[in-house]
XYZ file of C-alpha atoms in Angstrom:
639
model
C -19.622 -3.987 20.296
C -18.004 -0.785 20.472
C -14.613 -0.238 18.944
C -12.292 0.137 21.638
C -8.516 1.727 20.203
C -6.207 0.247 22.579
C -3.053 0.329 20.384
C -0.600 -1.016 23.919
C 2.332 0.479 23.185
C 4.470 -0.342 25.794
C 6.148 2.726 28.298
C 9.620 3.320 28.258
C 12.812 5.318 26.335
C 11.995 4.617 22.604
C 14.936 2.514 22.162
C 13.535 -0.158 24.281
C 10.140 -0.428 23.123
C 10.425 -3.619 21.268
C 12.905 -5.305 23.314
C 10.294 -4.461 26.473
C 7.516 -5.791 24.267
C 8.573 -8.810 23.821
C 10.019 -9.456 27.198
C 6.317 -8.911 28.333
C 4.804 -11.408 25.874
C 3.647 -14.712 27.093
C 5.416 -18.121 24.932
C 3.730 -20.964 23.292
C 5.708 -24.419 24.146
C 7.235 -25.599 21.050
C 5.140 -28.775 21.560
C 1.847 -26.628 21.934
C 2.636 -24.902 18.813
C 1.662 -27.989 16.068
C -1.587 -28.186 18.037
C -2.443 -24.642 16.306
C -3.512 -23.945 13.378
C -3.062 -20.339 11.582
C -4.745 -19.041 8.287
C -2.703 -16.507 6.108
C -4.914 -14.971 3.728
C -2.288 -13.857 0.884
C 1.160 -14.682 -0.167
C 3.227 -11.933 -1.023
C 6.160 -10.155 1.162
C 4.135 -9.984 4.461
C 1.818 -13.003 4.088
C 4.912 -15.311 2.366
C 7.315 -14.044 4.994
C 4.795 -14.467 7.983
C 3.225 -17.808 6.665
C 6.747 -19.205 6.554
C 8.229 -17.888 9.673
C 5.088 -19.167 11.694
C 5.453 -22.775 10.264
C 9.087 -22.552 10.942
C 8.299 -22.066 14.364
C 6.252 -25.113 14.113
C 2.320 -23.972 13.676
C 0.412 -25.647 11.380
C -0.806 -23.150 8.521
C -2.602 -22.864 5.978
C -1.662 -19.885 3.364
C -4.709 -18.668 1.062
C -4.184 -17.063 -2.627
C -6.347 -15.686 -5.579
C -2.773 -16.401 -7.737
C -1.798 -19.291 -9.263
C 0.978 -19.125 -7.604
C 2.603 -17.146 -4.675
C 5.084 -15.751 -6.938
C 2.392 -13.986 -8.706
C 1.579 -11.557 -5.456
C 1.855 -7.873 -6.869
C 5.216 -7.374 -4.090
C 6.716 -8.328 -7.468
C 5.964 -5.701 -9.027
C 8.209 -3.363 -6.661
C 11.159 -2.061 -8.162
C 13.601 0.788 -6.375
C 14.349 -0.707 -3.019
C 13.987 -1.444 0.424
C 14.963 0.963 3.389
C 17.668 -0.266 5.886
C 19.237 2.030 8.064
C 22.850 0.197 7.566
C 24.952 3.520 7.055
C 26.921 1.457 4.844
C 27.507 4.996 2.898
C 29.247 6.159 5.782
C 26.798 9.421 4.892
C 25.050 9.450 8.698
C 22.424 7.366 8.145
C 21.021 5.802 11.680
C 18.205 4.201 12.985
C 17.239 7.069 14.673
C 17.592 9.073 11.066
C 14.930 6.237 8.999
C 12.557 7.071 12.502
C 12.898 10.584 12.062
C 12.223 10.677 8.030
C 9.398 8.021 7.800
C 7.489 10.136 10.784
C 8.492 13.537 8.635
C 7.895 12.214 5.722
C 3.962 10.716 6.722
C 3.167 14.223 7.913
C 3.327 13.442 12.002
C 0.269 11.685 11.012
C 1.882 7.811 11.962
C 2.615 6.379 15.575
C 6.055 7.404 16.702
C 6.525 3.667 18.503
C 5.275 1.628 15.576
C 7.705 3.915 13.316
C 10.848 3.738 15.682
C 10.191 -0.368 15.899
C 10.297 -0.423 11.865
C 13.657 0.981 11.750
C 15.154 -0.904 14.153
C 14.260 -3.822 12.034
C 15.169 -2.592 9.133
C 18.383 -3.342 10.082
C 17.870 -7.080 10.215
C 15.678 -7.672 7.326
C 19.082 -7.256 5.168
C 20.603 -9.999 6.674
C 17.745 -11.937 6.318
C 17.480 -11.729 2.937
C 21.293 -11.538 2.020
C 21.263 -15.402 3.914
C 18.617 -16.087 1.531
C 20.162 -15.342 -1.566
C 18.686 -11.894 -2.751
C 21.189 -10.785 -5.047
C 21.352 -7.226 -4.023
C 23.452 -4.494 -5.811
C 27.229 -4.534 -4.348
C 30.108 -2.322 -4.811
C 33.213 -3.204 -6.540
C 34.760 -4.075 -3.184
C 31.623 -6.547 -2.822
C 29.973 -4.515 -0.095
C 26.162 -4.171 -0.586
C 25.111 -0.644 -2.713
C 22.995 1.351 -1.574
C 20.827 4.490 -3.339
C 19.247 7.586 -2.356
C 15.134 7.880 -2.644
C 12.545 10.606 -2.243
C 12.306 12.034 1.540
C 16.091 11.424 2.465
C 19.300 13.028 2.089
C 20.780 9.607 2.806
C 21.325 6.537 0.873
C 19.666 3.831 2.454
C 17.673 2.123 -0.256
C 19.025 -1.563 -0.945
C 17.920 -2.357 -4.740
C 18.472 -5.292 -7.150
C 18.694 -3.462 -10.426
C 14.730 -2.656 -11.015
C 13.725 -5.974 -9.746
C 13.860 -5.092 -5.981
C 10.480 -6.688 -5.459
C 10.689 -9.704 -7.349
C 13.993 -10.808 -5.664
C 12.534 -10.316 -2.352
C 9.482 -11.994 -2.856
C 11.444 -15.238 -4.020
C 13.845 -15.296 -1.081
C 10.580 -15.684 1.100
C 8.655 -17.671 -1.654
C 11.741 -20.031 -0.903
C 11.424 -20.039 2.701
C 7.431 -20.735 2.365
C 7.964 -23.953 -0.493
C 10.656 -25.420 2.025
C 7.689 -25.477 4.335
C 5.130 -26.403 2.402
C 7.514 -29.334 1.391
C 8.229 -29.976 5.270
C 3.953 -30.362 5.566
C 3.743 -27.651 7.834
C 2.206 -25.257 4.944
C -0.770 -26.270 3.184
C -1.523 -23.982 0.418
C -4.644 -22.774 -1.320
C -3.931 -21.225 -4.655
C -6.809 -19.549 -6.785
C -8.993 -19.114 -3.851
C -10.022 -16.313 -2.792
C -11.440 -14.946 0.814
C -14.894 -13.623 0.803
C -15.968 -13.535 4.678
C -14.432 -13.567 8.063
C -15.648 -15.881 10.284
C -16.040 -14.561 14.302
C -17.237 -17.062 16.988
C -17.434 -15.338 20.706
C -15.810 -12.575 19.632
C -12.505 -14.075 17.743
C -11.477 -14.591 14.392
C -11.920 -18.345 13.565
C -11.609 -18.671 10.352
C -12.551 -17.852 7.004
C -15.193 -18.337 3.907
C -13.544 -19.106 0.473
C -14.417 -19.772 -3.133
C -12.579 -21.692 -5.318
C -12.241 -19.849 -8.027
C -11.553 -23.223 -10.859
C -14.477 -25.083 -9.491
C -16.492 -22.442 -7.838
C -16.508 -24.317 -4.703
C -17.922 -22.276 -1.293
C -15.703 -23.860 1.626
C -15.249 -23.022 5.241
C -11.409 -23.143 7.237
C -11.223 -23.250 10.924
C -8.096 -22.090 12.634
C -6.817 -20.461 16.360
C -6.271 -17.161 14.256
C -6.306 -15.146 10.849
C -4.137 -12.989 9.523
C -4.283 -10.672 6.527
C -1.662 -9.913 4.679
C -3.548 -8.810 1.159
C -2.011 -5.417 0.265
C -4.129 -2.114 -0.746
C -7.211 -1.159 -2.175
C -5.539 1.250 -5.485
C -7.890 -0.286 -7.742
C -11.055 1.421 -6.411
C -9.846 4.127 -8.473
C -9.568 1.355 -11.866
C -6.754 3.135 -13.113
C -3.499 2.249 -10.910
C -0.463 0.841 -10.608
C -1.681 -2.222 -9.033
C -2.079 -5.338 -10.746
C -5.963 -5.606 -11.840
C -6.149 -8.889 -9.185
C -5.554 -6.041 -6.138
C -8.977 -5.388 -4.087
C -9.802 -4.535 -0.972
C -12.488 -7.911 -0.652
C -10.290 -9.328 2.767
C -10.470 -6.385 4.861
C -13.554 -5.177 3.403
C -15.843 -7.868 4.685
C -13.709 -7.922 8.032
C -14.726 -4.053 8.471
C -18.296 -5.324 7.915
C -17.734 -8.217 10.630
C -16.331 -5.518 13.376
C -12.658 -4.871 12.597
C -12.137 -1.126 12.119
C -10.695 0.950 8.974
C -8.126 3.408 9.962
C -7.709 6.436 7.542
C -9.153 4.972 4.205
C -8.740 8.291 2.345
C -4.976 8.067 2.699
C -3.600 7.214 -0.472
C -0.624 7.552 -2.032
C -0.228 8.951 -5.536
C 3.285 8.337 -7.657
C 5.020 11.221 -9.454
C 6.735 8.619 -11.602
C 4.197 6.340 -13.886
C 3.675 6.268 -17.509
C 1.291 8.349 -18.390
C -2.838 7.581 -19.396
C -3.047 7.011 -23.137
C -6.770 6.350 -23.992
C -10.146 6.459 -22.430
C -10.010 2.205 -22.408
C -6.277 1.537 -20.601
C -7.028 -0.954 -17.953
C -3.822 -0.300 -15.578
C -1.096 1.746 -15.077
C 2.519 1.284 -15.729
C 5.025 2.494 -12.701
C 8.662 4.149 -13.306
C 10.545 2.929 -10.221
C 11.293 6.061 -7.713
C 14.915 4.943 -8.129
C 14.811 7.059 -11.379
C 14.644 10.554 -9.804
C 18.111 10.224 -8.615
C 19.875 10.122 -11.818
C 16.844 12.097 -14.284
C 16.009 15.496 -14.019
C 12.394 16.736 -14.046
C 11.534 19.586 -15.701
C 8.509 21.247 -18.251
C 8.364 23.887 -20.751
C 8.597 27.398 -18.909
C 6.129 28.516 -21.865
C 2.111 27.217 -21.636
C 1.762 24.729 -24.410
C 5.119 25.029 -25.686
C 4.862 21.412 -28.682
C 8.140 21.760 -29.551
C 10.342 18.443 -29.279
C 12.395 18.342 -25.917
C 15.645 18.481 -28.118
C 14.296 21.654 -29.527
C 13.939 23.444 -26.061
C 16.956 25.138 -24.863
C 18.095 24.965 -21.101
C 16.705 28.415 -20.683
C 13.344 27.839 -21.777
C 13.074 24.838 -19.318
C 11.720 24.742 -15.782
C 13.346 22.145 -13.478
C 10.389 23.168 -11.196
C 11.338 20.564 -8.259
C 14.952 21.780 -8.323
C 14.181 25.529 -8.149
C 11.451 24.952 -5.822
C 12.887 22.736 -3.347
C 16.896 23.265 -3.876
C 18.056 21.187 -0.999
C 15.842 17.823 -2.031
C 15.641 18.966 -5.479
C 14.085 15.744 -7.473
C 14.424 13.696 -4.494
C 11.498 15.661 -2.516
C 8.658 12.796 -1.189
C 5.794 11.589 -3.504
C 3.444 13.503 -2.199
C 5.210 17.029 -2.914
C 6.259 15.549 -6.048
C 3.572 14.672 -7.233
C 1.216 17.557 -6.138
C 4.301 19.532 -8.002
C 3.636 18.104 -11.082
C -0.028 18.479 -11.516
C 0.634 22.225 -10.842
C 2.265 22.688 -13.638
C 0.743 20.912 -16.123
C -2.337 22.487 -14.606
C -0.906 25.694 -15.493
C -0.787 24.192 -19.265
C 3.213 23.656 -19.426
C 2.210 19.851 -19.345
C 3.692 17.927 -22.046
C 3.026 15.271 -24.637
C -0.706 14.977 -26.344
C -2.766 14.937 -23.671
C -0.804 17.784 -21.963
C -0.589 15.400 -18.629
C 2.887 14.835 -18.617
C 6.343 15.939 -17.179
C 9.655 15.232 -18.708
C 12.080 12.939 -17.006
C 15.800 13.656 -18.391
C 18.797 11.789 -18.533
C 20.782 13.353 -20.739
C 22.652 15.024 -18.316
C 23.483 11.852 -16.061
C 24.705 10.115 -19.351
C 27.031 12.844 -19.673
C 28.401 12.870 -16.430
C 28.373 9.131 -15.511
C 28.190 7.299 -18.859
C 25.960 5.232 -20.496
C 27.013 1.996 -19.519
C 26.655 3.294 -15.745
C 23.283 4.352 -16.857
C 22.490 0.878 -17.987
C 23.771 -0.932 -15.529
C 21.541 1.064 -13.046
C 18.195 0.985 -14.260
C 18.593 -0.919 -17.790
C 15.163 -2.986 -17.224
C 13.462 -0.250 -16.377
C 14.418 1.716 -19.621
C 13.573 -1.589 -21.576
C 10.168 -1.771 -20.202
C 9.624 1.995 -20.992
C 10.540 1.339 -24.445
C 8.473 -1.565 -24.975
C 5.064 0.522 -23.745
C 5.998 3.743 -25.159
C 8.063 2.923 -28.253
C 10.496 5.760 -27.115
C 14.364 5.472 -26.369
C 14.734 6.955 -23.188
C 18.608 6.989 -24.050
C 17.756 9.116 -26.710
C 14.957 11.224 -25.609
C 13.367 11.718 -22.449
C 10.962 9.767 -20.552
C 6.930 11.464 -19.670
C 5.648 10.971 -16.308
C 2.625 11.707 -14.659
C 1.149 11.020 -11.184
C -0.938 8.100 -10.496
C -2.955 6.061 -7.535
C 0.046 3.277 -6.333
C 0.131 2.606 -2.650
C -2.509 2.727 0.617
C -1.610 4.486 3.638
C -5.242 3.499 5.400
C -5.885 0.426 5.931
C -7.396 -2.164 8.742
C -6.938 -0.732 12.134
C -4.555 -2.368 14.542
C -2.535 -2.291 17.644
C 1.415 -2.515 18.184
C 1.116 -5.910 18.148
C -0.704 -6.013 14.563
C -4.234 -6.971 16.168
C -7.015 -5.485 14.890
C -10.036 -4.672 16.731
C -11.492 -8.530 16.686
C -9.709 -10.303 19.141
C -7.339 -13.245 16.746
C -7.186 -11.503 13.804
C -3.965 -9.905 12.729
C -3.594 -7.716 9.926
C 0.218 -7.302 8.329
C 1.969 -4.692 5.701
C -0.462 -2.840 3.333
C -3.497 -4.233 4.752
C -3.010 -2.361 7.715
C -2.802 1.438 8.122
C 0.287 1.216 10.856
C 3.834 2.935 9.777
C 3.154 5.521 7.105
C 1.127 8.334 8.246
C -0.834 10.264 5.162
C 2.658 9.828 2.862
C 4.911 7.038 2.558
C 8.469 7.461 1.539
C 9.573 5.049 -1.099
C 11.461 1.926 -0.538
C 9.326 1.541 3.005
C 6.612 -0.418 1.790
C 8.711 -3.432 1.604
C 11.266 -2.908 4.447
C 7.224 -2.865 6.428
C 5.601 -6.053 4.623
C 9.201 -8.039 5.985
C 9.296 -6.579 9.075
C 5.601 -7.555 10.109
C 5.916 -11.094 8.482
C 9.300 -11.964 9.652
C 9.896 -9.949 12.726
C 6.821 -9.015 14.260
C 3.905 -10.977 13.842
C 5.805 -14.336 14.940
C 6.122 -12.511 18.627
C 2.703 -11.336 18.403
C 0.667 -14.069 17.484
C 2.047 -16.540 19.801
C 1.693 -14.187 22.478
C -2.206 -13.725 21.519
C -2.547 -17.770 21.467
C -0.757 -17.959 24.719
C -3.462 -15.962 26.361
C -6.599 -16.706 24.442
C -9.192 -19.717 25.854
C -10.475 -20.802 22.459
C -13.144 -23.316 22.624
C -13.186 -26.437 19.768
C -15.076 -25.309 16.702
C -15.109 -27.047 13.351
C -16.681 -26.080 10.254
C -20.151 -27.018 10.895
C -20.470 -24.258 13.541
C -23.869 -21.632 13.431
C -21.372 -18.925 12.389
C -19.310 -20.958 9.659
C -23.114 -21.874 8.141
C -24.414 -18.467 8.419
C -20.823 -17.021 6.527
C -21.399 -19.809 3.842
C -24.949 -18.937 2.977
C -24.124 -15.492 2.893
C -21.320 -15.679 0.083
C -23.965 -17.731 -1.652
C -26.975 -15.559 -1.478
C -24.494 -13.010 -2.763
C -23.125 -14.893 -5.452
C -26.944 -15.914 -6.573
C -27.847 -12.755 -6.211
C -24.468 -10.926 -8.792
C -25.989 -13.543 -11.013
C -29.449 -13.263 -11.358
C -29.398 -9.684 -12.607
C -28.865 -9.674 -16.255
C -28.260 -6.438 -16.593
C -27.410 -4.265 -19.317
C -23.830 -2.908 -18.267
C -20.330 -4.576 -17.602
C -19.370 -4.792 -14.146
C -15.683 -3.333 -15.779
C -17.795 0.109 -17.320
C -18.720 0.178 -13.394
C -15.604 -0.032 -12.261
C -14.199 2.631 -14.463
C -16.720 4.848 -13.683
C -16.282 4.409 -9.837
C -12.463 5.065 -10.738
C -12.905 8.572 -12.254
C -15.790 9.888 -9.749
C -12.901 8.776 -6.698
C -9.607 10.136 -9.029
C -11.798 13.524 -9.885
C -13.300 14.351 -6.208
C -10.929 12.482 -3.933
C -7.444 12.013 -5.783
C -4.389 14.614 -5.859
C -6.553 17.216 -4.333
C -9.641 17.229 -2.471
C -12.283 20.038 -1.492
C -15.725 19.711 0.166
C -17.947 20.618 -2.389
C -16.194 18.003 -4.580
C -16.337 14.849 -2.008
C -20.130 15.361 -1.170
C -20.417 15.466 -5.179
C -18.852 12.638 -4.986
C -20.625 10.619 -2.172
C -23.956 11.012 -3.894
C -22.596 10.239 -7.390
C -21.211 7.064 -5.826
C -24.549 6.194 -3.386
C -26.449 6.828 -7.398
C -24.161 4.781 -9.350
C -23.790 2.019 -6.595
C -27.697 1.564 -6.733
C -27.518 1.537 -10.952
C -24.887 -1.286 -10.214
C -27.445 -3.024 -8.656
C -30.166 -3.242 -10.780
C -28.444 -3.337 -13.906
C -25.184 -5.147 -13.838
C -24.293 -8.356 -16.411
C -22.576 -11.136 -14.477
C -22.476 -13.876 -17.304
C -21.853 -17.321 -16.645
C -22.241 -19.072 -13.539
C -21.105 -19.689 -9.745
C -19.815 -23.860 -10.930
C -16.835 -23.262 -12.606
C -13.750 -20.685 -13.471
C -15.965 -16.978 -13.844
C -13.188 -14.262 -13.521
C -16.658 -11.749 -13.892
C -18.043 -12.915 -10.913
C -15.129 -12.776 -8.923
C -14.855 -8.741 -10.641
C -18.534 -8.034 -9.676
C -17.974 -9.102 -5.881
C -14.942 -7.178 -5.705
C -16.316 -3.820 -7.591
C -19.644 -4.123 -4.867
C -16.965 -3.890 -2.108
C -15.369 -0.940 -3.921
C -18.512 1.201 -4.132
C -18.610 1.037 -0.230
C -14.923 1.553 0.180
C -15.223 4.584 -2.159
C -18.041 6.045 -0.126
C -16.368 5.488 3.446
C -12.886 7.268 1.584
C -14.661 10.116 0.591
C -16.449 10.569 3.882
C -13.027 10.445 5.843
C -11.654 13.187 3.182
C -14.675 14.976 4.116
C -14.372 14.632 7.746
C -10.522 15.339 8.112
C -10.242 19.240 7.760
C -6.393 19.493 6.762
C -4.312 18.550 4.387
C -1.535 16.106 5.260
C 0.919 14.298 3.263
C -1.518 12.196 0.067
C -4.739 13.715 1.543
C -4.466 17.406 0.262
C -7.865 19.844 0.825
C -7.408 22.811 -1.364
C -9.095 24.571 1.421
C -6.232 24.285 3.545
C -2.845 25.201 1.983
C 0.114 27.530 2.788
C 0.604 30.870 0.820
C 3.082 28.927 -1.028
C 0.593 26.080 -1.665
C 1.809 23.262 0.745
C -0.286 21.122 2.950
C -1.188 22.957 5.787
C -1.813 20.800 8.304
C -4.355 21.165 12.180
C -2.518 19.694 14.754
C -4.607 20.814 17.268
C -7.671 19.309 15.750
C -6.524 16.414 13.714
C -4.030 14.871 15.241
C -5.398 11.302 15.239
C -5.657 7.944 13.585
C -9.275 8.102 11.936
C -10.513 4.418 12.642
C -13.873 3.495 11.555
C -16.436 1.281 12.616
C -19.617 -0.594 10.631
C -22.750 0.016 12.168
C -25.065 -1.617 9.385
C -25.993 -1.627 6.008
C -28.372 1.327 6.564
C -26.287 3.354 8.608
C -23.337 5.991 9.027
C -20.372 4.330 10.291
C -18.758 5.591 13.307
C -15.844 7.166 13.980
C -13.565 6.795 16.476
C -10.258 8.801 17.318
C -6.560 7.441 18.155
C -4.939 10.268 19.510
C -1.113 10.954 17.819
C 1.242 12.307 20.866
C 4.936 13.007 19.785
C 7.701 12.950 22.532
C 10.912 12.136 20.345
C 10.004 14.219 16.446
C 7.687 17.455 17.273
C 5.059 18.163 14.569
C 6.187 21.005 12.416
C 5.473 22.676 9.114
C 7.334 19.766 6.536
C 9.577 21.336 4.844
C 12.199 20.202 1.696
C 13.425 23.479 0.756
């Protein structure tokens, strides 16, 4: 079966697209909704909001998460804020400006229609969350406060100190638990999806493993929704939670769902630098800190003096120097590449020289320490606990790190993948951010998909689909269960000499070195060869201790790392195929004279969607052309 990339974007004035789409959608009678079962995999902002809203509409929902509670979803780690075009600051913001900033920030590699819909819905998200009791920061008079984020010249980011993701997730969690109590949602915590079941070309269920008992089970539904987050942990060191993985979307890819733009990964510029070879993850410092913190390095190479001993005239505030219009608030990809460049020149700070200063001295002098503490206190406390340095007294040290993935399963305008009945929401899909996500837009997309888009589009699918009754005894469920059991048995039988983590760490280093902040053809070809060699060793030399019949975290990681190996190859293949630089995908061969990303709109203005062709065959590339009617592509400039 060949993939067909039909985005099904309605035609007409862009302001009317979503209204038109909703009008054309078929509806399910309220009395009939209770006859349909929907599986939602993932319980973060996208999955939790989607499951809660579908259940409130009357569907029977089964919600799966591998954490012990939906409250532990990685969405909880989001710090800085959520964008919405409310224009509360009266500084010139609008739906169109948010749309424009997002398309430009993504380096013109996203669909106009999707992004405009996201900007439209953003204003409703804030009202929804306030009604749920989310404690957004407020001005003295009681109105909601806003702050700036990179890639914008207006203040449109709503926040709850440095805990925005946690507070939004608690709002979605309360809505979800209300439906659990009502009997319309059945929760399956500590349960991992290991395969997608496709019957007659439609997604009809999943196969899972109970992470406590080891039981392999099948679950049948009329539609499946994946809200399982991104795949940044392919790099081993990332800002993602250690449990975050690609297994749900990768195994769906191997069942026929196209994987779009896998090489589009985001490097976040504001991360605590790596401290040692055996560090297991990285800690993010919110981008909101760039509102008041100034980024600099010494002008001289190898300057080891403490920052307080370096006079102002010997400091290089390089973002303010290169980008005077945006200064420290340039988008993440621009800030990250510039940090790498000054460190490559030998002007990095800290013991490893892989760091730059984020300095709050000016802001503290101007605003007072109490204001900075009110805005960022919990972030400063977290930094001090990790580094044993007081950022009120000395500058923070930061360096870029893997954070978000703009790639993911391909979806149409209705958020449905190339497998009918398989919907993909939030970071698990590719749809809204192009080649670079603007800060504070991930929370916006996750809640937009879950609360406001999926409930309409999934209902349209159910109303139009003629679904045969199936049960867990169907041969496709039996076959999928057998494949899961066989893979589990094989991993446990290898009895090699290396741990899963040692392979993951080595894989991550390869992908970071050759498909990280910068890439080139020679390096990518080398990476594909190295990944293949390492993967072969994995399947003959990994040691997975324990058994399949109880809690076994080594077994969990083994399956996830096996998927990361295959995904890493596809990422490098996609990066090698895209002979241009755009957003977070920076090919060293394609840059402007002053070192900025150089796109090739004539040849690469498309979504690259890859189709699985079998274990021994190369994947097939399908191209969805990107057309721009309202924002005309131009060289990105933040100067």
